[in-house]
PDB file of C-alpha atoms in Angstrom:
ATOM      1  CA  UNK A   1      69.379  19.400  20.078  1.00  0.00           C
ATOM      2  CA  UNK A   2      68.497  16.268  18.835  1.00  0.00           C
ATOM      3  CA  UNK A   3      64.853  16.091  16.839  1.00  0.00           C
ATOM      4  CA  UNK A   4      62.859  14.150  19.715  1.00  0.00           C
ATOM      5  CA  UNK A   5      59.573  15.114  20.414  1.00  0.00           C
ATOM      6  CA  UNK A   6      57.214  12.880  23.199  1.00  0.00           C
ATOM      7  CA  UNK A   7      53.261  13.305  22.982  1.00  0.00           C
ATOM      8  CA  UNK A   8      51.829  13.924  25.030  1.00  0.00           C
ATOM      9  CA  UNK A   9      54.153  14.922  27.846  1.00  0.00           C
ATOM     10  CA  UNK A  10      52.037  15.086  31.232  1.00  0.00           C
ATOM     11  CA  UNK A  11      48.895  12.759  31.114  1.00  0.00           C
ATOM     12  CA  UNK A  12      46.833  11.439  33.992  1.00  0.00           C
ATOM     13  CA  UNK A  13      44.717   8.539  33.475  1.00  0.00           C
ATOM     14  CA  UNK A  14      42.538   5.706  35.253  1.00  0.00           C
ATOM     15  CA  UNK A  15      42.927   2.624  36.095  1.00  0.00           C
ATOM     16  CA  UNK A  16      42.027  -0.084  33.236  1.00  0.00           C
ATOM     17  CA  UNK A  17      42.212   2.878  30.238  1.00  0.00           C
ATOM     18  CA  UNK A  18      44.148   2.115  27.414  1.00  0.00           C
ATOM     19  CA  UNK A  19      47.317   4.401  27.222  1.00  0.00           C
ATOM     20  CA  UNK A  20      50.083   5.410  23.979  1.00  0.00           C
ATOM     21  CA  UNK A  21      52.379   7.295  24.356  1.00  0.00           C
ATOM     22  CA  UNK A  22      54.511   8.356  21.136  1.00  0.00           C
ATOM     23  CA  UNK A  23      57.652   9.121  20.677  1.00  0.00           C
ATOM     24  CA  UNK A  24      58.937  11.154  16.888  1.00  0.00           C
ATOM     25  CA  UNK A  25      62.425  11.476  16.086  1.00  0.00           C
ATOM     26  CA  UNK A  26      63.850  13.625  12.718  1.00  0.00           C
ATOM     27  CA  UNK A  27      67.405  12.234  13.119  1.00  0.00           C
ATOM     28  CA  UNK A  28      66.456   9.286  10.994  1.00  0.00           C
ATOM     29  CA  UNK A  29      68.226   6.995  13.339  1.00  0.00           C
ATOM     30  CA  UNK A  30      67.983   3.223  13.243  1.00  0.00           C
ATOM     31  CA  UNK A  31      67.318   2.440  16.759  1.00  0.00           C
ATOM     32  CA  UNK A  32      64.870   3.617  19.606  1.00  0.00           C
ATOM     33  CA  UNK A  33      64.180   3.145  23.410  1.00  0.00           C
ATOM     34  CA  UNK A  34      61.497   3.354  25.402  1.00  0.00           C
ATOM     35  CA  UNK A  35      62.663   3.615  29.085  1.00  0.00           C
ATOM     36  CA  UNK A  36      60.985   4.441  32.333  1.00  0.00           C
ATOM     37  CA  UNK A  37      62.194   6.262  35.006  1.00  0.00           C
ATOM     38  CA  UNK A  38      61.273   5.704  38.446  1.00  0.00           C
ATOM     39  CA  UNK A  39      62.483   7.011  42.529  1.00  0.00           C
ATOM     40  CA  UNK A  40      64.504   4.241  43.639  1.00  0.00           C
ATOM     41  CA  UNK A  41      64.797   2.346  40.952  1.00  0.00           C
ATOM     42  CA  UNK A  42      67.220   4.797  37.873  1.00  0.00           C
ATOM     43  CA  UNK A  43      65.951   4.347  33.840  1.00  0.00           C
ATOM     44  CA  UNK A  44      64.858   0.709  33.072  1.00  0.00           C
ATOM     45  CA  UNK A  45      64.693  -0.101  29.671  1.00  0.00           C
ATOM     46  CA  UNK A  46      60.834  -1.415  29.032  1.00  0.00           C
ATOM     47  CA  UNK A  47      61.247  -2.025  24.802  1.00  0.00           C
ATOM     48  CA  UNK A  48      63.690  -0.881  21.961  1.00  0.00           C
ATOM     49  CA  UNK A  49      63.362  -1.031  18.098  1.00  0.00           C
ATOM     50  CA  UNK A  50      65.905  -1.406  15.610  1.00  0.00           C
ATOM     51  CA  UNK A  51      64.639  -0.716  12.664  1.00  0.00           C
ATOM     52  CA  UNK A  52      60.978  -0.583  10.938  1.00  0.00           C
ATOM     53  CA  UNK A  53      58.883  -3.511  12.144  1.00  0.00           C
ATOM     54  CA  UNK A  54      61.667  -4.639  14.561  1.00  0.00           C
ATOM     55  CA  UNK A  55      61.456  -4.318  18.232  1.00  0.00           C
ATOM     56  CA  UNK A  56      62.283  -6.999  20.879  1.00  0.00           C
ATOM     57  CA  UNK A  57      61.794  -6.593  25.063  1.00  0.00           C
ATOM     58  CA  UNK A  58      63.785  -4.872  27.738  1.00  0.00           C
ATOM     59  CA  UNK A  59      64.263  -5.376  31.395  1.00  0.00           C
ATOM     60  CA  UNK A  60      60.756  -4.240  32.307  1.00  0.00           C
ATOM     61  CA  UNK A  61      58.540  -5.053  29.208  1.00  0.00           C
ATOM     62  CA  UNK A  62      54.926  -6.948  30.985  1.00  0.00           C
ATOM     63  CA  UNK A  63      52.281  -4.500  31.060  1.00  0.00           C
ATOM     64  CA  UNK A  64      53.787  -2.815  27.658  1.00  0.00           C
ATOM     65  CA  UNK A  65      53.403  -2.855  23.902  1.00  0.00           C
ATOM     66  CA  UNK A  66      55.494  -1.254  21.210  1.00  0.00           C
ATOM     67  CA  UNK A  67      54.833  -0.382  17.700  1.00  0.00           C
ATOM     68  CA  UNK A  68      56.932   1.143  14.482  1.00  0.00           C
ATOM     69  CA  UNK A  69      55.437   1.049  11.391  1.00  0.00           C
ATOM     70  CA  UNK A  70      57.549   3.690  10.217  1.00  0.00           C
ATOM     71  CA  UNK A  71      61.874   4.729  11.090  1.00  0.00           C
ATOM     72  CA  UNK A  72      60.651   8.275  12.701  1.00  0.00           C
ATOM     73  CA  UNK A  73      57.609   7.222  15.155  1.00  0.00           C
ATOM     74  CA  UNK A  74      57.543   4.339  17.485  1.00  0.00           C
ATOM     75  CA  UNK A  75      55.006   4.254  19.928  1.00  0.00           C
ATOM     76  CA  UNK A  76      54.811   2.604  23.563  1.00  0.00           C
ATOM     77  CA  UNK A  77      50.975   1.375  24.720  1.00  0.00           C
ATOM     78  CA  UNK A  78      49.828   0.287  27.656  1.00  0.00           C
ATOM     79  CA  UNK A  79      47.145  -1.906  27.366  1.00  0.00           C
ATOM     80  CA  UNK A  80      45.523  -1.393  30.731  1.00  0.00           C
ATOM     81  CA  UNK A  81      47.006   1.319  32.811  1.00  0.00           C
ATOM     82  CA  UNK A  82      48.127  -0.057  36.143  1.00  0.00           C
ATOM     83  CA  UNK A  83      49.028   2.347  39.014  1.00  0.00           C
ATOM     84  CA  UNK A  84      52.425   0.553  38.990  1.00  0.00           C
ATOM     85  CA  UNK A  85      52.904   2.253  35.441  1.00  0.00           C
ATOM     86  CA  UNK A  86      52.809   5.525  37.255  1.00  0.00           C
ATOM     87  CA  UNK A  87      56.335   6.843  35.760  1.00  0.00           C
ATOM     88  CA  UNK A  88      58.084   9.314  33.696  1.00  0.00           C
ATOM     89  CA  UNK A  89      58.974   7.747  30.137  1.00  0.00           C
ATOM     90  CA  UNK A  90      61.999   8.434  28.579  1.00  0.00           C
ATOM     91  CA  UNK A  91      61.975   7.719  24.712  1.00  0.00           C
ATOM     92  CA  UNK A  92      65.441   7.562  23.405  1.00  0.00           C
ATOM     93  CA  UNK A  93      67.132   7.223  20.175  1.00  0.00           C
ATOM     94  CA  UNK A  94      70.690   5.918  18.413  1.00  0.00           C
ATOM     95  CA  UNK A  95      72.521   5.648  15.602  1.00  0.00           C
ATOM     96  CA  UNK A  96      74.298   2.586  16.348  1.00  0.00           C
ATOM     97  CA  UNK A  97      73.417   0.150  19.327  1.00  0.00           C
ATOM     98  CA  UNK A  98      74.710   0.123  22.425  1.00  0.00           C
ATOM     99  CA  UNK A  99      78.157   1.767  20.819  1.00  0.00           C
ATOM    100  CA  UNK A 100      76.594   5.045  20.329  1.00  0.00           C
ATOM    101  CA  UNK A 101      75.525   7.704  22.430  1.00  0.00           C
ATOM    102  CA  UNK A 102      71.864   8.045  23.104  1.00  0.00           C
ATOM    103  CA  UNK A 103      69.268  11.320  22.518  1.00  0.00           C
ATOM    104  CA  UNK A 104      66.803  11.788  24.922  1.00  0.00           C
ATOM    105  CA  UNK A 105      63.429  13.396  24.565  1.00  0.00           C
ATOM    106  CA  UNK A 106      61.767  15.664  27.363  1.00  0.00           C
ATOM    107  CA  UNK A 107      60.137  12.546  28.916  1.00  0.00           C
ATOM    108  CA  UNK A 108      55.883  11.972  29.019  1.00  0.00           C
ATOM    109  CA  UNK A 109      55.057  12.256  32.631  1.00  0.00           C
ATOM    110  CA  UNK A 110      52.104   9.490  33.269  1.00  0.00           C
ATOM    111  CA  UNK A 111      49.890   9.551  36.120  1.00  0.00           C
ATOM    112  CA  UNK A 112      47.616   6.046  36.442  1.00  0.00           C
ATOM    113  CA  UNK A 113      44.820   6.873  39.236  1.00  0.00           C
TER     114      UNK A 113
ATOM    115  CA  UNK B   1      68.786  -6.011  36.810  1.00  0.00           C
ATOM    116  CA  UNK B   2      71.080  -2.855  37.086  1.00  0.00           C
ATOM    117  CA  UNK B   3      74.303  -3.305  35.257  1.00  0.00           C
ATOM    118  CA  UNK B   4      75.910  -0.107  36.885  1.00  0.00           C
ATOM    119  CA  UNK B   5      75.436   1.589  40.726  1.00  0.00           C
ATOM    120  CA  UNK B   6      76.642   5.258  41.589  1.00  0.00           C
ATOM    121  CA  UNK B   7      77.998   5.913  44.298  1.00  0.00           C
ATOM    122  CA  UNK B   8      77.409   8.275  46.582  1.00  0.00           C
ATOM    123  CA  UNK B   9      73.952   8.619  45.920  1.00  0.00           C
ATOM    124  CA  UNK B  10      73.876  12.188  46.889  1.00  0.00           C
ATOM    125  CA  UNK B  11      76.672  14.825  46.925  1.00  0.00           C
ATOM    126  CA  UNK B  12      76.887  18.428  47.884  1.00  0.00           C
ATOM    127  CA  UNK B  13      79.766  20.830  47.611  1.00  0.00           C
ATOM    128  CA  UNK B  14      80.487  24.432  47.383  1.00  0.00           C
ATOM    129  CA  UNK B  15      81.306  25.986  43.538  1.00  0.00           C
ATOM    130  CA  UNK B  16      84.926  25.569  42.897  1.00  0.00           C
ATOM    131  CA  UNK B  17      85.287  22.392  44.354  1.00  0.00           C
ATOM    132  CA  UNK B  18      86.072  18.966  42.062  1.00  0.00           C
ATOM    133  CA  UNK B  19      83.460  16.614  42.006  1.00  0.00           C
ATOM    134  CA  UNK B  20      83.624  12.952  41.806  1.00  0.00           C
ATOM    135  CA  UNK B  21      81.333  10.338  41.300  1.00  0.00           C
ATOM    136  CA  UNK B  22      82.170   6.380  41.171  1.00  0.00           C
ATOM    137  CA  UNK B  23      80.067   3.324  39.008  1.00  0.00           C
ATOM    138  CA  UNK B  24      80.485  -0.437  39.321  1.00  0.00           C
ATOM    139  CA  UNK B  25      79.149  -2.423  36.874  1.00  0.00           C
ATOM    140  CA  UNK B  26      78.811  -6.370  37.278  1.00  0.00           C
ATOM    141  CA  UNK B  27      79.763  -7.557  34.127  1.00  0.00           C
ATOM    142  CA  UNK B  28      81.969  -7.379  30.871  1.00  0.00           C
ATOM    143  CA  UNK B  29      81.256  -4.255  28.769  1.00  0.00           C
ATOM    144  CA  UNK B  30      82.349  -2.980  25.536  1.00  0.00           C
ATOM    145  CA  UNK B  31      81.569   0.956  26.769  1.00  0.00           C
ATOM    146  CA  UNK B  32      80.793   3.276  29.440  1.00  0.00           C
ATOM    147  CA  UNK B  33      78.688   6.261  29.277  1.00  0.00           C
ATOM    148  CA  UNK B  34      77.908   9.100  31.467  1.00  0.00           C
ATOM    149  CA  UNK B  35      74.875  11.114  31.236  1.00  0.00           C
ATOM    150  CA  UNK B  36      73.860  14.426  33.121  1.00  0.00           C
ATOM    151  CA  UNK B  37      70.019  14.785  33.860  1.00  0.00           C
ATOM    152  CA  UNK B  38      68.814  18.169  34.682  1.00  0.00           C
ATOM    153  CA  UNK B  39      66.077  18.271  36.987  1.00  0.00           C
ATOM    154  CA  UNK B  40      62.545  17.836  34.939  1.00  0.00           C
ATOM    155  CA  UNK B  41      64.613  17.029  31.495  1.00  0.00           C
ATOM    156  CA  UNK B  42      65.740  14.322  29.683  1.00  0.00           C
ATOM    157  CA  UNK B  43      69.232  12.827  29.808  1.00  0.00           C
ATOM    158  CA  UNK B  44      72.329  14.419  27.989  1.00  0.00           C
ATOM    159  CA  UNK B  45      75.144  12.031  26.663  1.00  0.00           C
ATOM    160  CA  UNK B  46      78.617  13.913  28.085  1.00  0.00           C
ATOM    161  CA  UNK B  47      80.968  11.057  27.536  1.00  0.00           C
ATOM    162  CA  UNK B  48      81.596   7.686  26.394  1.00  0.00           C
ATOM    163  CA  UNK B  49      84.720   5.872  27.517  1.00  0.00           C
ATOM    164  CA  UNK B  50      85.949   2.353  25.865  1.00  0.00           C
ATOM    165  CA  UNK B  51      86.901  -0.590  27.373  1.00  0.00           C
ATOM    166  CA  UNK B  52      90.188  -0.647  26.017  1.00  0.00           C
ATOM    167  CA  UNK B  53      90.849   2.978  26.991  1.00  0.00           C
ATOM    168  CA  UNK B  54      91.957   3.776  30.739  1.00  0.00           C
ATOM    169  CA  UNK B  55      91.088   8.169  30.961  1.00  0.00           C
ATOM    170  CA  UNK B  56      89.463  10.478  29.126  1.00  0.00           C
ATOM    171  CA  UNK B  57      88.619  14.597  29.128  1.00  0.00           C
ATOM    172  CA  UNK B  58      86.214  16.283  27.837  1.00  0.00           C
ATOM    173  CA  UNK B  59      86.828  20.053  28.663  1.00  0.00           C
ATOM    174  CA  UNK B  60      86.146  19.837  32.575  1.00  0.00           C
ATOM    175  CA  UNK B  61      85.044  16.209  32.511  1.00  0.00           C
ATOM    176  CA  UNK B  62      87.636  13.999  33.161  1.00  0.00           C
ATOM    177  CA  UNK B  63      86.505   9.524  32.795  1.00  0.00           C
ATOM    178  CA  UNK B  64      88.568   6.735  34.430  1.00  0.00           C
ATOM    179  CA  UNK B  65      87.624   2.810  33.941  1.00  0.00           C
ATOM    180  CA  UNK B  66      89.173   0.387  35.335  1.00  0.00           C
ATOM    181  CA  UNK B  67      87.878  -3.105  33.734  1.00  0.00           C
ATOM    182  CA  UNK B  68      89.919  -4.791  36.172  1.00  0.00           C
ATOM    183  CA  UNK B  69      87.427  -3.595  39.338  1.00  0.00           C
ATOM    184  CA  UNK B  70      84.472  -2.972  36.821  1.00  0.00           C
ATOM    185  CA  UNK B  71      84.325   0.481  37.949  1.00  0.00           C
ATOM    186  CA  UNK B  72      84.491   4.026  36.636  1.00  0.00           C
ATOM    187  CA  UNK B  73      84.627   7.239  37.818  1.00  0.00           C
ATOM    188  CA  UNK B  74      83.481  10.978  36.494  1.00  0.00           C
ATOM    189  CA  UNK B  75      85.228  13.852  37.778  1.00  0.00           C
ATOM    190  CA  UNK B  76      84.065  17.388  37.690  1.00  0.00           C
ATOM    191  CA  UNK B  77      86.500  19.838  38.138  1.00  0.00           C
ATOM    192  CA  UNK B  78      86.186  23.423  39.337  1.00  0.00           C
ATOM    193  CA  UNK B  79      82.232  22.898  39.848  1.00  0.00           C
ATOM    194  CA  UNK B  80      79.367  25.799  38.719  1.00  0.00           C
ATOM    195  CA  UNK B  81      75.857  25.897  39.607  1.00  0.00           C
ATOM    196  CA  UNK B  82      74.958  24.690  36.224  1.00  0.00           C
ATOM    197  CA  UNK B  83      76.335  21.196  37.155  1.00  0.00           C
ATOM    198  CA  UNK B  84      73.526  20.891  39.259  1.00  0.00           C
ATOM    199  CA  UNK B  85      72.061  17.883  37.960  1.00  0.00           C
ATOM    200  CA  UNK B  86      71.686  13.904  38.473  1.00  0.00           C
ATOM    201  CA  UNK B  87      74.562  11.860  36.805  1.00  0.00           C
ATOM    202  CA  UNK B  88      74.124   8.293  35.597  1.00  0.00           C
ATOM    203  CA  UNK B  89      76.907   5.882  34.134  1.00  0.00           C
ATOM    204  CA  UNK B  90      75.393   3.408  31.259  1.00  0.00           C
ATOM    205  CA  UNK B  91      76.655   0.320  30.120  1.00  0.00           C
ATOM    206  CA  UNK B  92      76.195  -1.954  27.478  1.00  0.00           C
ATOM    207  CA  UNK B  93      75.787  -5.892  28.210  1.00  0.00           C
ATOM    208  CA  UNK B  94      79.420  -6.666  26.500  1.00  0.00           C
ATOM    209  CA  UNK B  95      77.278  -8.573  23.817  1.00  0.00           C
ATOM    210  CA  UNK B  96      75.941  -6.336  21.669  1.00  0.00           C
ATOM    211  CA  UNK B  97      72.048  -6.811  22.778  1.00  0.00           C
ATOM    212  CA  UNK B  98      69.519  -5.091  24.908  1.00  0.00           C
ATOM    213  CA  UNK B  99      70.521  -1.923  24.778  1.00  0.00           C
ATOM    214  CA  UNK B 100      72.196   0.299  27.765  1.00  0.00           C
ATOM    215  CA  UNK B 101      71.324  -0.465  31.230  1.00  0.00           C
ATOM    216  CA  UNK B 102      71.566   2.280  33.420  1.00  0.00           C
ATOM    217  CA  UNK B 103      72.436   2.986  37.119  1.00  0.00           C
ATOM    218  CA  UNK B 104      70.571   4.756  40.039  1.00  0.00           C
ATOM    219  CA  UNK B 105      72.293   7.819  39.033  1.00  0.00           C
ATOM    220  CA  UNK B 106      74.258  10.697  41.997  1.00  0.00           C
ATOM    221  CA  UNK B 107      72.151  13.973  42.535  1.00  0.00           C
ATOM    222  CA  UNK B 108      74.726  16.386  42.439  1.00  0.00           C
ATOM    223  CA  UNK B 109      74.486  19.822  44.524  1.00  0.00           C
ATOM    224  CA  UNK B 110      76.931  22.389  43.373  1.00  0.00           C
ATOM    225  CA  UNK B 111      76.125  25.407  46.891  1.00  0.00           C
ATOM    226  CA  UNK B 112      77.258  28.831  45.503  1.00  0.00           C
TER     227      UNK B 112
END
């Protein structure tokens, strides 16, 4: 299995908190997703890095912040939790993008009350 | 916007029995991908097909693409319990950027 471990990986939280969720790989790959899963609705890409420093915005990026100050951590925050951000996140990472296959981690379960 | 749809959303058949899931996508692509999800896990890559390629196994997977109809389709053959899972087709946006967009996914029931 690929080195991906999401932290923390059920948390339930209020409305208005701040939230980060953080996702470490040991694969040293160059490029990582955050994605959020949803009934209805499949994975939807929120932000992806690729490489130290570099991120840019997915489908679903308002709401969201991303962070990676170094190639094995990159870290997703929500600012101020919304019940709309109730989800399962997905972090996700490649060697190559889009031509590569993708490692999942166990996914964060998130609970915004 | 989602680049790729399964179709049927849902499927249930007894073990033994082929399986086979269909994707469109909407528009050019360089790959496809299919991933299986177990229930509570995260996604597993089980094949990547490219555009220039038509079919492709992988032990009891077998991947069609036809670029023409911008669709796909995974078959399962001689299904077990363990493929029990959701299955979701990925594809990339043909230029390079924003990463894999993925589809609804099929819930697959495999009855013993």
């Amino acid at each position: 299995d690929a080195g991906i471990t999401q932290s923390p990986r059920h948390k339930v939280t209020e409305t208005g908190t701040p939230v980060t969720l953080r996702c470490h790989q040991t694969e040293n790959h160059r490029y990582m997703y955050w994605y959020r899963q949803d009934p209805g609705h499949g994975l939807r890409l929120i932000h992806y890095s690729y490489g130290v420093k570099d991120t840019d915005k997915g489908e679903v990026s308002d709401g969201y912040s991303v962070s990676r100050s170094k190639t094995e951590d990159f870290l997703l925050t929500l600012e101020s939790a919304t019940s709309s951000q109730t989800s399962v996140y997905f972090c996700a990472i490649s060697a190559a993008m889009n031509t590569g296959e993708l490692f999942f981690g166990e996914g964060s379960r998130l609970t915004v009350l | 916007s989602q680049q790729g749809e399964e179709d049927p959303q849902a499927l249930s058949i007894q073990e033994g029995e082929n399986a086979t899931m269909n994707c469109s996508y909407k528009t050019s692509i360089n790959n496809l991908q299919w991933y299986r999800q177990n229930s509570g896990r995260g996604l597993v890559h089980l094949i990547l097909i490219r555009s220039n390629e038509r079919e492709k196994h992988s032990g009891r997977l077998r991947v069609t693409l036809d670029t023409s109809k911008k669709s796909s389709s995974l078959l399962i053959t001689a299904s077990r319990a363990a493929d029990t899972a959701s299955y979701f087709c990925a594809t990339d946006s043909g230029g390079g950027a924003d990463g894999l967009t993925f589809g609804k996914g099929t819930h697959l029931i495999i009855q013993p």
